[in-house]
Coordinates of C-alpha atoms in Angstrom, one line a residue:
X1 CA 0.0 24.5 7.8
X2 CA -1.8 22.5 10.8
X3 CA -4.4 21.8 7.9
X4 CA -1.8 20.3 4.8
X5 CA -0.5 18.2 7.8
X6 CA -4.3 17.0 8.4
X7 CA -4.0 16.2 4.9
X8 CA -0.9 14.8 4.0
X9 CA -1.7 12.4 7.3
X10 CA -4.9 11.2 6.0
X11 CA -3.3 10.5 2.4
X12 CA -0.1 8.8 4.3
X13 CA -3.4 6.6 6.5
X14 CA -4.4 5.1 3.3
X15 CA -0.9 4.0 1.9
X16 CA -0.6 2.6 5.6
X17 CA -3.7 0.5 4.9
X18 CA -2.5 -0.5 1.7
X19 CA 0.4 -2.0 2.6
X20 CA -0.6 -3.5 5.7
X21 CA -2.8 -5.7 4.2
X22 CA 0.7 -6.5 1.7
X23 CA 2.3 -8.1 4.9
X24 CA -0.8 -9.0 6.9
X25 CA -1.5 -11.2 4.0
X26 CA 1.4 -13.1 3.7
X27 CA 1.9 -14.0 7.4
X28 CA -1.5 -15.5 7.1
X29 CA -1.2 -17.6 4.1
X30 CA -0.6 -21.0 5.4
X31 CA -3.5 -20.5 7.9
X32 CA -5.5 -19.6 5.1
X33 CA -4.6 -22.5 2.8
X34 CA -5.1 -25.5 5.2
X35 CA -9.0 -23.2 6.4
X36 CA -10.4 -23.1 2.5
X37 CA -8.1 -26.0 1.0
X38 CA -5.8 -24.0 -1.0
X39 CA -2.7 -26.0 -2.3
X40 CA 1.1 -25.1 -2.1
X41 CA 1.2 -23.2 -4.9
X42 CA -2.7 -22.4 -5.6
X43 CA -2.4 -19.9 -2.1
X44 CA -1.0 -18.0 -4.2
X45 CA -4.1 -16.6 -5.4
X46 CA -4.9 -14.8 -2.5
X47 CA -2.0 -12.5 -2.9
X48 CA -2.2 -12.2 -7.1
X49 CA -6.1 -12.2 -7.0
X50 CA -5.5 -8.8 -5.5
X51 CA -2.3 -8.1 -8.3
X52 CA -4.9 -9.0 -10.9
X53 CA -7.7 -6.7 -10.0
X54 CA -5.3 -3.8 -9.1
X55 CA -2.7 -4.3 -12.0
X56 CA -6.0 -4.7 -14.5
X57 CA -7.5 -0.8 -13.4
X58 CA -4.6 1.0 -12.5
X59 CA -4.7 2.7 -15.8
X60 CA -8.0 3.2 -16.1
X61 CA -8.5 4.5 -12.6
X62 CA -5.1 6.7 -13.2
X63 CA -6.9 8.8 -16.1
X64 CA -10.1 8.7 -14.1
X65 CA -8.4 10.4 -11.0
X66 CA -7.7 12.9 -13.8
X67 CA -11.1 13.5 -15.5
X68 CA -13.4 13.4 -12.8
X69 CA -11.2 14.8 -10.0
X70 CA -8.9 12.9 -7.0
X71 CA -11.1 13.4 -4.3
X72 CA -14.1 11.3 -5.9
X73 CA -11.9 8.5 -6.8
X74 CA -10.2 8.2 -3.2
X75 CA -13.3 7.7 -1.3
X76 CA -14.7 5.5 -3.7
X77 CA -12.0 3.2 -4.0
X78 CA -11.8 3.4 0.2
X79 CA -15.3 2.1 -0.2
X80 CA -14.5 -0.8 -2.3
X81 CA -11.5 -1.4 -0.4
X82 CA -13.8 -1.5 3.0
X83 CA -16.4 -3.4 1.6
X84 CA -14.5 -6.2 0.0
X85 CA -12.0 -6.4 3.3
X86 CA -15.3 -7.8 5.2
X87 CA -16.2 -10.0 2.3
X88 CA -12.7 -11.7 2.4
X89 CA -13.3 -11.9 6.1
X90 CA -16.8 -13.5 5.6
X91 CA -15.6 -15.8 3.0
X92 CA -16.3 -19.7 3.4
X93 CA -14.4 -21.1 0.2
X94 CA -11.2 -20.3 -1.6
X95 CA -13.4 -18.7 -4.8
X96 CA -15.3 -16.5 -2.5
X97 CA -11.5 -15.2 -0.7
X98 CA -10.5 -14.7 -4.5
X99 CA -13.3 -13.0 -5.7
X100 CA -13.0 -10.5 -2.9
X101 CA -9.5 -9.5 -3.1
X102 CA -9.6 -9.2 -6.7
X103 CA -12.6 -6.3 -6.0
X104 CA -10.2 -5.1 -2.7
X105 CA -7.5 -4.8 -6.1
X106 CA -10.2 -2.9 -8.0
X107 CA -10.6 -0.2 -5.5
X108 CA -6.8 0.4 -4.8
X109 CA -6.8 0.7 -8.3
X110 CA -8.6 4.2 -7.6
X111 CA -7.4 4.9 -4.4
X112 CA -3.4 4.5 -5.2
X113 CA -3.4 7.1 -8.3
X114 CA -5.8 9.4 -6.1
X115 CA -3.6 9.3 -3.4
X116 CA -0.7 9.8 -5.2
X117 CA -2.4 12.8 -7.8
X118 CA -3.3 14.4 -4.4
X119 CA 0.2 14.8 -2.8
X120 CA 1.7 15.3 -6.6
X121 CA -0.8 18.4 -7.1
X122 CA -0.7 19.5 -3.5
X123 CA 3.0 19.6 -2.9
X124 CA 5.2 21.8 -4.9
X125 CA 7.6 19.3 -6.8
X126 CA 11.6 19.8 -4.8
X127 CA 11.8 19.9 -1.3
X128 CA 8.1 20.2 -0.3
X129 CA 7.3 17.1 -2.4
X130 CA 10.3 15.3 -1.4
X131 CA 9.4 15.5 2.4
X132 CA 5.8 14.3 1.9
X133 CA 6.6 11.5 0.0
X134 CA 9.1 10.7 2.9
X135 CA 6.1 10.7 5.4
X136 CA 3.8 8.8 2.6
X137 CA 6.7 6.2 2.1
X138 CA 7.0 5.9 6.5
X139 CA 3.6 5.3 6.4
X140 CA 3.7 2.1 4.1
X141 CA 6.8 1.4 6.1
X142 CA 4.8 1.3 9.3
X143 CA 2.0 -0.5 7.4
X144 CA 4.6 -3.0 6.5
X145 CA 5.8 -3.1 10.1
X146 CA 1.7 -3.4 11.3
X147 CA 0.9 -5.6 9.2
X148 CA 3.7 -7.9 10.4
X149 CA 3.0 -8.0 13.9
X150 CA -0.9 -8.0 13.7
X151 CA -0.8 -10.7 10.9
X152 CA 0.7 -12.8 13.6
X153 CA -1.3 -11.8 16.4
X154 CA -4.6 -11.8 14.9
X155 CA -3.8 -14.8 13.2
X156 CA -2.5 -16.8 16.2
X157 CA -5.4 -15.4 18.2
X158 CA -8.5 -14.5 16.7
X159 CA -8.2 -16.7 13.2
X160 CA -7.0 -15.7 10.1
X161 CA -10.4 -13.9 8.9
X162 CA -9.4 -10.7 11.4
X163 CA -6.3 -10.0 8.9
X164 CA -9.4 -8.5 6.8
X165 CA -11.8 -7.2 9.0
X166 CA -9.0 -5.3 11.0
X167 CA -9.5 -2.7 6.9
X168 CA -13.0 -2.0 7.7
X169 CA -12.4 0.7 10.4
X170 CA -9.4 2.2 8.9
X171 CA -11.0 2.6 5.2
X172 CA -14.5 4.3 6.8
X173 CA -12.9 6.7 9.1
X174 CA -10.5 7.7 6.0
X175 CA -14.0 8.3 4.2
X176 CA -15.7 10.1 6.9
X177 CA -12.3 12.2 7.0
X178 CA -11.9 13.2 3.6
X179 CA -14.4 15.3 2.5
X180 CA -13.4 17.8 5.3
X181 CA -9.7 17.4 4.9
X182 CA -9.2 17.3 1.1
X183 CA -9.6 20.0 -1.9
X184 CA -13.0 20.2 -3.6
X185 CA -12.1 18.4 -7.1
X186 CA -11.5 21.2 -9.8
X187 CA -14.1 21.1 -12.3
X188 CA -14.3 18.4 -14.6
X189 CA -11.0 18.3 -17.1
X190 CA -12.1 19.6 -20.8
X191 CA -11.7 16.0 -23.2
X192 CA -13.6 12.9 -23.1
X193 CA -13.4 9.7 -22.1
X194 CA -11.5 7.1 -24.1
X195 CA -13.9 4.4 -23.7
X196 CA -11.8 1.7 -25.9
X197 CA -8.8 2.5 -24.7
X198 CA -10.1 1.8 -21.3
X199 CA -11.0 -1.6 -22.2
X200 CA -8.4 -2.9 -24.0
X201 CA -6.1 -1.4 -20.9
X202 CA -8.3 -3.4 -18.2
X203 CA -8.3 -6.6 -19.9
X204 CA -4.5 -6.3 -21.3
X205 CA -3.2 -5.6 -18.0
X206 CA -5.6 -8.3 -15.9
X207 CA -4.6 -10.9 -18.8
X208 CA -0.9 -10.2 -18.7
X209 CA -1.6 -10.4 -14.3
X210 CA -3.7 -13.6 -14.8
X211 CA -1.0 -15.5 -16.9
X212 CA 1.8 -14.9 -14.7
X213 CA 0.1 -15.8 -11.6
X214 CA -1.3 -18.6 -12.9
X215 CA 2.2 -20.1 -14.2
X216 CA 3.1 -22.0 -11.3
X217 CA -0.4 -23.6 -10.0
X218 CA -1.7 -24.1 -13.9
X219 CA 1.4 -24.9 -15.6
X220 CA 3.6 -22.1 -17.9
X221 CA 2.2 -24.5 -21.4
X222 CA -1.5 -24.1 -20.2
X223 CA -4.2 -23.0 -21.6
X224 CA -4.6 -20.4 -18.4
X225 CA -1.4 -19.6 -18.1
X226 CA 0.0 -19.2 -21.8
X227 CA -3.5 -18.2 -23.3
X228 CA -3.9 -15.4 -20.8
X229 CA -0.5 -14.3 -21.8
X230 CA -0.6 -14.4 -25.6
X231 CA -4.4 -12.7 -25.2
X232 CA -2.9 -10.4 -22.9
X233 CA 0.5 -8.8 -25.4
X234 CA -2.4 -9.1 -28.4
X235 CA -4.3 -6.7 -26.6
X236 CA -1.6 -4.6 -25.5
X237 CA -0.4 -4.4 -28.8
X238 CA -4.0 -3.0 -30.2
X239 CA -4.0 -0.9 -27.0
X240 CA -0.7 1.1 -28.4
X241 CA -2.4 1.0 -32.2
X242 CA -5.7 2.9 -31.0
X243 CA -4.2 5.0 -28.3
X244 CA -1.6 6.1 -31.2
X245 CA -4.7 7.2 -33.6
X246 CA -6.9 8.6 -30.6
X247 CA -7.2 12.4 -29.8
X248 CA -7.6 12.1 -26.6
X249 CA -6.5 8.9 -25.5
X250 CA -6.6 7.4 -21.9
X251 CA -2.6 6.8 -21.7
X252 CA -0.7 9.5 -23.7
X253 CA 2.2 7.8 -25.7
X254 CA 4.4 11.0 -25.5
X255 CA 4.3 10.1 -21.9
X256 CA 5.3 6.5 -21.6
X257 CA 7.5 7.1 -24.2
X258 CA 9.4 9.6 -22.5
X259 CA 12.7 8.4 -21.2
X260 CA 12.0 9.0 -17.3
X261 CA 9.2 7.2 -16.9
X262 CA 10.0 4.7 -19.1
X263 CA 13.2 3.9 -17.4
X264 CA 10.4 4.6 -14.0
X265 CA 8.6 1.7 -15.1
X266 CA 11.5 -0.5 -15.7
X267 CA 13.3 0.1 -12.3
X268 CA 10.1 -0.2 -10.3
X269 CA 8.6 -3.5 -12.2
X270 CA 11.9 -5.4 -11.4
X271 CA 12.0 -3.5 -7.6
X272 CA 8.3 -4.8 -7.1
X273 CA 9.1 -8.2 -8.6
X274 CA 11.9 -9.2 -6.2
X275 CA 10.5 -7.3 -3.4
X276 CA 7.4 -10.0 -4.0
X277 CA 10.1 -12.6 -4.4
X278 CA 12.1 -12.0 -1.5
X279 CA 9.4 -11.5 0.9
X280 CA 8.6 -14.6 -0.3
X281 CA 11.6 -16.3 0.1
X282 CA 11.8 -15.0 3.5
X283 CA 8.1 -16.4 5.1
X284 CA 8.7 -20.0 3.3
X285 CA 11.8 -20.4 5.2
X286 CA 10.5 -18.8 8.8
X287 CA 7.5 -20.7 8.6
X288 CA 8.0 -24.1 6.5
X289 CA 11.8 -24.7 7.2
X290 CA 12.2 -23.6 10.7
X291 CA 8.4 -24.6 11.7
X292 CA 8.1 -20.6 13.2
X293 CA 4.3 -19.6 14.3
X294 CA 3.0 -17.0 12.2
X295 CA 3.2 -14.6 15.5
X296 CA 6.8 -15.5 15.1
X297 CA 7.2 -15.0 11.5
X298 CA 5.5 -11.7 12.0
X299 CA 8.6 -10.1 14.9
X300 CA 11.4 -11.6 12.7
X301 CA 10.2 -8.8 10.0
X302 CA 10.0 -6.4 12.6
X303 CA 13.8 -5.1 12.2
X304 CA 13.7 -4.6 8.3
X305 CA 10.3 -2.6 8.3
X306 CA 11.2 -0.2 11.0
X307 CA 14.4 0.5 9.8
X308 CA 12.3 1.2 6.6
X309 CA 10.3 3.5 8.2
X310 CA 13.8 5.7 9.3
X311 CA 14.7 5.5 6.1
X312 CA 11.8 6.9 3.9
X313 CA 11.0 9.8 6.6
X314 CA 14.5 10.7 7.4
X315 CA 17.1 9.3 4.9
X316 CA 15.1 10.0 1.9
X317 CA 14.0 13.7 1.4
X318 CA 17.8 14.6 2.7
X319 CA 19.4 12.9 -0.4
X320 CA 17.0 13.5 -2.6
X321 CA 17.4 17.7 -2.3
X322 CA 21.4 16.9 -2.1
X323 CA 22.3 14.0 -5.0
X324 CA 18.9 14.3 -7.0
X325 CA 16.6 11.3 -7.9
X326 CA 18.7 9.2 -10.4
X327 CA 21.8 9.1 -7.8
X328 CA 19.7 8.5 -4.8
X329 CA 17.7 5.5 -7.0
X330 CA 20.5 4.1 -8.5
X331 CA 22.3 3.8 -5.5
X332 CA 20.0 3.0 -3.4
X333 CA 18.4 -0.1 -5.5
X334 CA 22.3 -1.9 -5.7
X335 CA 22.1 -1.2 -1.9
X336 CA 18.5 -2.8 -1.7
X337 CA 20.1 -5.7 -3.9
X338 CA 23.0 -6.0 -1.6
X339 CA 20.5 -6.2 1.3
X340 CA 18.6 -8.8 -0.2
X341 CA 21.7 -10.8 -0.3
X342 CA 23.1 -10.5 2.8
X343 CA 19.1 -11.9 4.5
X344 CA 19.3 -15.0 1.8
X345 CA 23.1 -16.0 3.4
X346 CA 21.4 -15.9 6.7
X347 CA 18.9 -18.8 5.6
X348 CA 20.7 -21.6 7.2
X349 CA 19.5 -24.5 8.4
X350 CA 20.3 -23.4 11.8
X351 CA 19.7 -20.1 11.5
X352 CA 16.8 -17.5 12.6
X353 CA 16.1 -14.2 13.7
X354 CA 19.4 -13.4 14.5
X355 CA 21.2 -14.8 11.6
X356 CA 18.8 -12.6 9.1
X357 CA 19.3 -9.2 11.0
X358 CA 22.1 -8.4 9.3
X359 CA 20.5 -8.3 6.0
X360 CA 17.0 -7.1 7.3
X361 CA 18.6 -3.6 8.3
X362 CA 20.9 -3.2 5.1
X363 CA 17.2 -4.2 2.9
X364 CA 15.2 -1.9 5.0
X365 CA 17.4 0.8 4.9
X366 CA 18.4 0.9 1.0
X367 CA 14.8 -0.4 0.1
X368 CA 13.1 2.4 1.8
X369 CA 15.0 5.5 0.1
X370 CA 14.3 3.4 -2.9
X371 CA 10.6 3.1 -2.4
X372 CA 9.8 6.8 -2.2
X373 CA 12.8 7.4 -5.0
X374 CA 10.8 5.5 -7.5
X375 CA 7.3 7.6 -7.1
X376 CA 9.3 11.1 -6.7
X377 CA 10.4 9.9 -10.1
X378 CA 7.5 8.8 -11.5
X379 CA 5.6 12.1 -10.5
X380 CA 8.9 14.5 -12.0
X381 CA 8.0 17.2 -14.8
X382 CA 4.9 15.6 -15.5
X383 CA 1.8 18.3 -16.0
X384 CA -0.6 18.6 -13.1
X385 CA -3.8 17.5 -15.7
X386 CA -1.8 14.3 -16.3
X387 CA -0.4 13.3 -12.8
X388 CA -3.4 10.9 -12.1
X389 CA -2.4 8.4 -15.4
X390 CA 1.6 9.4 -14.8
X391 CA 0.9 7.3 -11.1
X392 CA -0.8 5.2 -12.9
X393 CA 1.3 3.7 -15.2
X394 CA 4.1 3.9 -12.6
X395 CA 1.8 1.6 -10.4
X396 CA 0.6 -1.0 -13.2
X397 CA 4.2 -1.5 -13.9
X398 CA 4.7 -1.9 -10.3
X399 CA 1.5 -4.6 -9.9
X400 CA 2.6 -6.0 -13.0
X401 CA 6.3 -6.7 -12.1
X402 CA 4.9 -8.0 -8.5
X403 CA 3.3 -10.7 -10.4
X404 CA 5.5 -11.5 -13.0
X405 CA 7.9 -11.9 -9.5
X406 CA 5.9 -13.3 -7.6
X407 CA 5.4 -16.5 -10.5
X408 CA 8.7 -16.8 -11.5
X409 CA 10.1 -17.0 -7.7
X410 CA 6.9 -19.4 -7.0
X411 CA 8.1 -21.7 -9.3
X412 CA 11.7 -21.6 -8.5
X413 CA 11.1 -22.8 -5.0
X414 CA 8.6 -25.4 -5.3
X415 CA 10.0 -26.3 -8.3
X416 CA 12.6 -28.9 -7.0
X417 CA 13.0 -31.5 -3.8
X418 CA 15.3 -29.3 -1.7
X419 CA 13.1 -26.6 -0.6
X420 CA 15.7 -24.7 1.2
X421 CA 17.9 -25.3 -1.7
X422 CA 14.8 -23.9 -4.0
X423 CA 15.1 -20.6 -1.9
X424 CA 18.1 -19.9 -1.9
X425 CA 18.4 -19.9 -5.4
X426 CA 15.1 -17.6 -5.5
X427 CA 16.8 -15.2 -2.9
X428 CA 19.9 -14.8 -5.0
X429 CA 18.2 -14.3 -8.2
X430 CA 16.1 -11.5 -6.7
X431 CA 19.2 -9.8 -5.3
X432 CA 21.2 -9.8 -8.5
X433 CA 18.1 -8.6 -10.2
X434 CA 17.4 -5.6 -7.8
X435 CA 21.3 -4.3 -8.5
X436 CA 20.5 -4.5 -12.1
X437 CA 17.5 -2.0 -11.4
X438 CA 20.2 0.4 -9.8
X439 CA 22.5 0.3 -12.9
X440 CA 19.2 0.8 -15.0
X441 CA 18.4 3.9 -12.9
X442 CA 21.3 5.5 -14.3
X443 CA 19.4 6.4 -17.7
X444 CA 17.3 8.6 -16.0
X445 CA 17.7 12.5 -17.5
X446 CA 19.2 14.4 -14.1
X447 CA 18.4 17.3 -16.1
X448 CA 15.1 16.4 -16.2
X449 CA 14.5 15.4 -13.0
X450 CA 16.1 17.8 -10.4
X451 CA 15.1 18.0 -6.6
X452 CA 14.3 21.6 -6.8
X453 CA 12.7 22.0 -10.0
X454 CA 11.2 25.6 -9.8
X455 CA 7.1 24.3 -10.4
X456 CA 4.8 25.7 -7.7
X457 CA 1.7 23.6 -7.5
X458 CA -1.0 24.5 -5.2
X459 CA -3.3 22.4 -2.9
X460 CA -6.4 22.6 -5.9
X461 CA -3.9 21.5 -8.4
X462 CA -3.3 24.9 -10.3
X463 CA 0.0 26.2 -11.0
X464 CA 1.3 28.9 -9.8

């Protein structure tokens, strides 16, 4: 027992890393821009120079994870992570920031579908599963929450390179840790490697990733923007023809097809997308409309990430066991929307900490059972071989809707004079859109998808 809860910490460290360098990130952003001469739109780049790198591997690290075992893809994409966090820290220009997120996004592409495989095959899928995907979801809570405070702190006092370096630690004790802590990987899974399929994933997914978030700096009618795009369907179209006409193909069709995920993909693309957005929404008016220090920024999030926290650890696995995941998602997605709305009225011109409370707890709260919801979905009835690609597709649709977010709610706000005007517009859109994902979450098979269903995996990944 005292070792699965070694374990299950160490896998919940890593999503903590993960998502503190999310918010670290974006507290930082306006330090960053005036230090390498970023515009107002072009800082962008340091958050979807990550989305690109992440959203274009996902799918090929996802099968990976399966093929050649968890365990090797975690600590190698920790050591990509590490070694391209002190890059970004040691970076002089804005191409030399961008190039090293979008390797950082390369190795979370390993280390997210890893992380996830490990507590998919390790914890039986019910109530076992339930409660560590609570403690993995508190973690990126409390990495949200981290991030927050230490963007500001860092930033205010040490500069905004420290936001980076602050990885390196964390990522080589998790790779010292692991090899003592986690399974041997099972030997290597019978099948090849669909080398083409691989490809054409990469580059689909990194085109589709580049066009969005290049929409608002370049332009939506130029030849970056639109190009990537067009490139980017093309090749997701060939993708479907060749993995359709492949043995063994690196996304199996049957899968995606399948109405759970599919509706998995849906709900968590537009959840990421106005997550992206509203977080957003929220840092443009703390710090350019009320003129708040990045320290300050960084407290004023405090509320909705620790109420997060409460909410993925001990709200979560509760009503998961009692209403199932398509009840708990659906309702807890129009509660994340609701949320959402309630911060954007408190965007006043007057206004501040105190006016966005409100809406900070009812976000955090909803948001947080919706979080772990989505990936308790994502992982349901799938077969242990095929958990690896199952988080993986589940996580590109996730980078991918960030983006595609991300751009559209860019361009809504600096798209007119009246920047406050600009995000409230942005903040409603993004709430109306999360409530759609709710009702969505309602074509999600129940039967398909109970909290207790009767699999028994064990910590090597073998079923029982």
């Amino acid at each position: 027992m005292t070792r699965d809860r070694l374990r299950l910490g160490l896998l919940a460290l890593t999503q903590l890393i993960v998502a503190l360098d999310y918010n670290i990130v974006y507290v930082a952003l306006p330090d960053i821009g005036v230090a390498l001469g970023f515009g107002p739109r072009s800082v962008q780049w340091v958050v979807s120079a990550y989305a690109v790198g992440l959203g274009g591997l996902l799918l090929f690290g996802g099968r990976a994870v399966d093929r050649l075992g968890p365990r090797k893809l975690f600590m190698t994409g920790l050591a990509l992570y590490g070694v391209a966090s002190l890059a970004g820290g040691l970076a002089s220009s804005a191409g030399l920031l961008i190039a090293a997120r979008a390797v950082q996004g390369a190795g979370g592409a390993l280390l997210t579908p890893a992380t996830l495989a490990l507590i998919y095959r390790g914890f039986a899928e019910g109530p076992a599963r339930n409660r560590a995907l609570g403690a993995w979801g508190l973690a990126g809570s409390a990495g949200l929450a981290a991030g927050s405070l230490l963007g500001g702190l860092l930033t205010n006092y040490l500069g905004w390179a420290w936001v980076f370096f602050v990885n390196v630690p964390l990522a080589l004790m998790c790779v010292l840790t692991a090899p003592r802590l986690l399974p041997t990987d099972p030997g290597r899974t019978p099948g090849g490697f669909d080398v083409p399929g691989a490809v054409l994933a990469t580059a689909s997914s990194a085109l589709l990733v580049l066009g969005l978030a290049a929409g608002p700096d370049a332009g939506w009618v130029s030849l970056r923007s639109t190009g990537a795009l067009v490139a980017g369907i093309a090749l997701l179209a060939v993708l479907l023809i060749v993995e359709a006409r492949t043995h063994d193909p690196l996304i199996p069709l049957r899968l995606v097809r399948g109405r759970n995920l599919a509706t998995t993909m849906i709900v968590i693309a537009i959840f990421q997308g106005t997550l992206g957005g509203g977080y957003y929404v929220l840092t443009s008016y703390l710090q350019p409309v009320l003129g708040y220090s990045s320290l300050e920024a960084g407290l004023t999030f405090l509320p909705l990430t620790l109420v997060c926290m409460f909410a993925a650890v001990k709200v979560t696995p509760p009503l998961l066991d009692r209403w199932g995941v398509r009840t708990t998602l659906s309702v807890s997605a129009v509660g994340t929307g609701l949320g959402i709305a309630a911060m954007v009225a408190g965007t006043t011109p007057g206004g501040g900490f105190w006016t966005l409370l409100p809406g900070s707890i009812v976000w955090g709260l909803f948001g947080g059972v919706a979080f772990v919801t989505l990936f308790a979905s994502a992982g349901a009835g799938v077969a242990v071989a095929e958990q690896g690609v199952a988080a993986g597709v589940a996580s590109t649709a996730k980078e991918v809707g960030g983006a595609l977010g991300l751009a559209v709610f860019v361009g809504i706000v600096t798209g007119g004079t009246d920047l406050l005007h600009g995000l409230h517009v942005a903040g409603w859109a993004a709430a109306a859109l999360t409530a759609v994902g709710g009702v969505i979450a309602l074509a999600l098979d129940p039967s398909r998808i109970a909290s207790g269903s009767p699999q028994s995996i064990t910590p090597e990944g073998v079923s029982k």
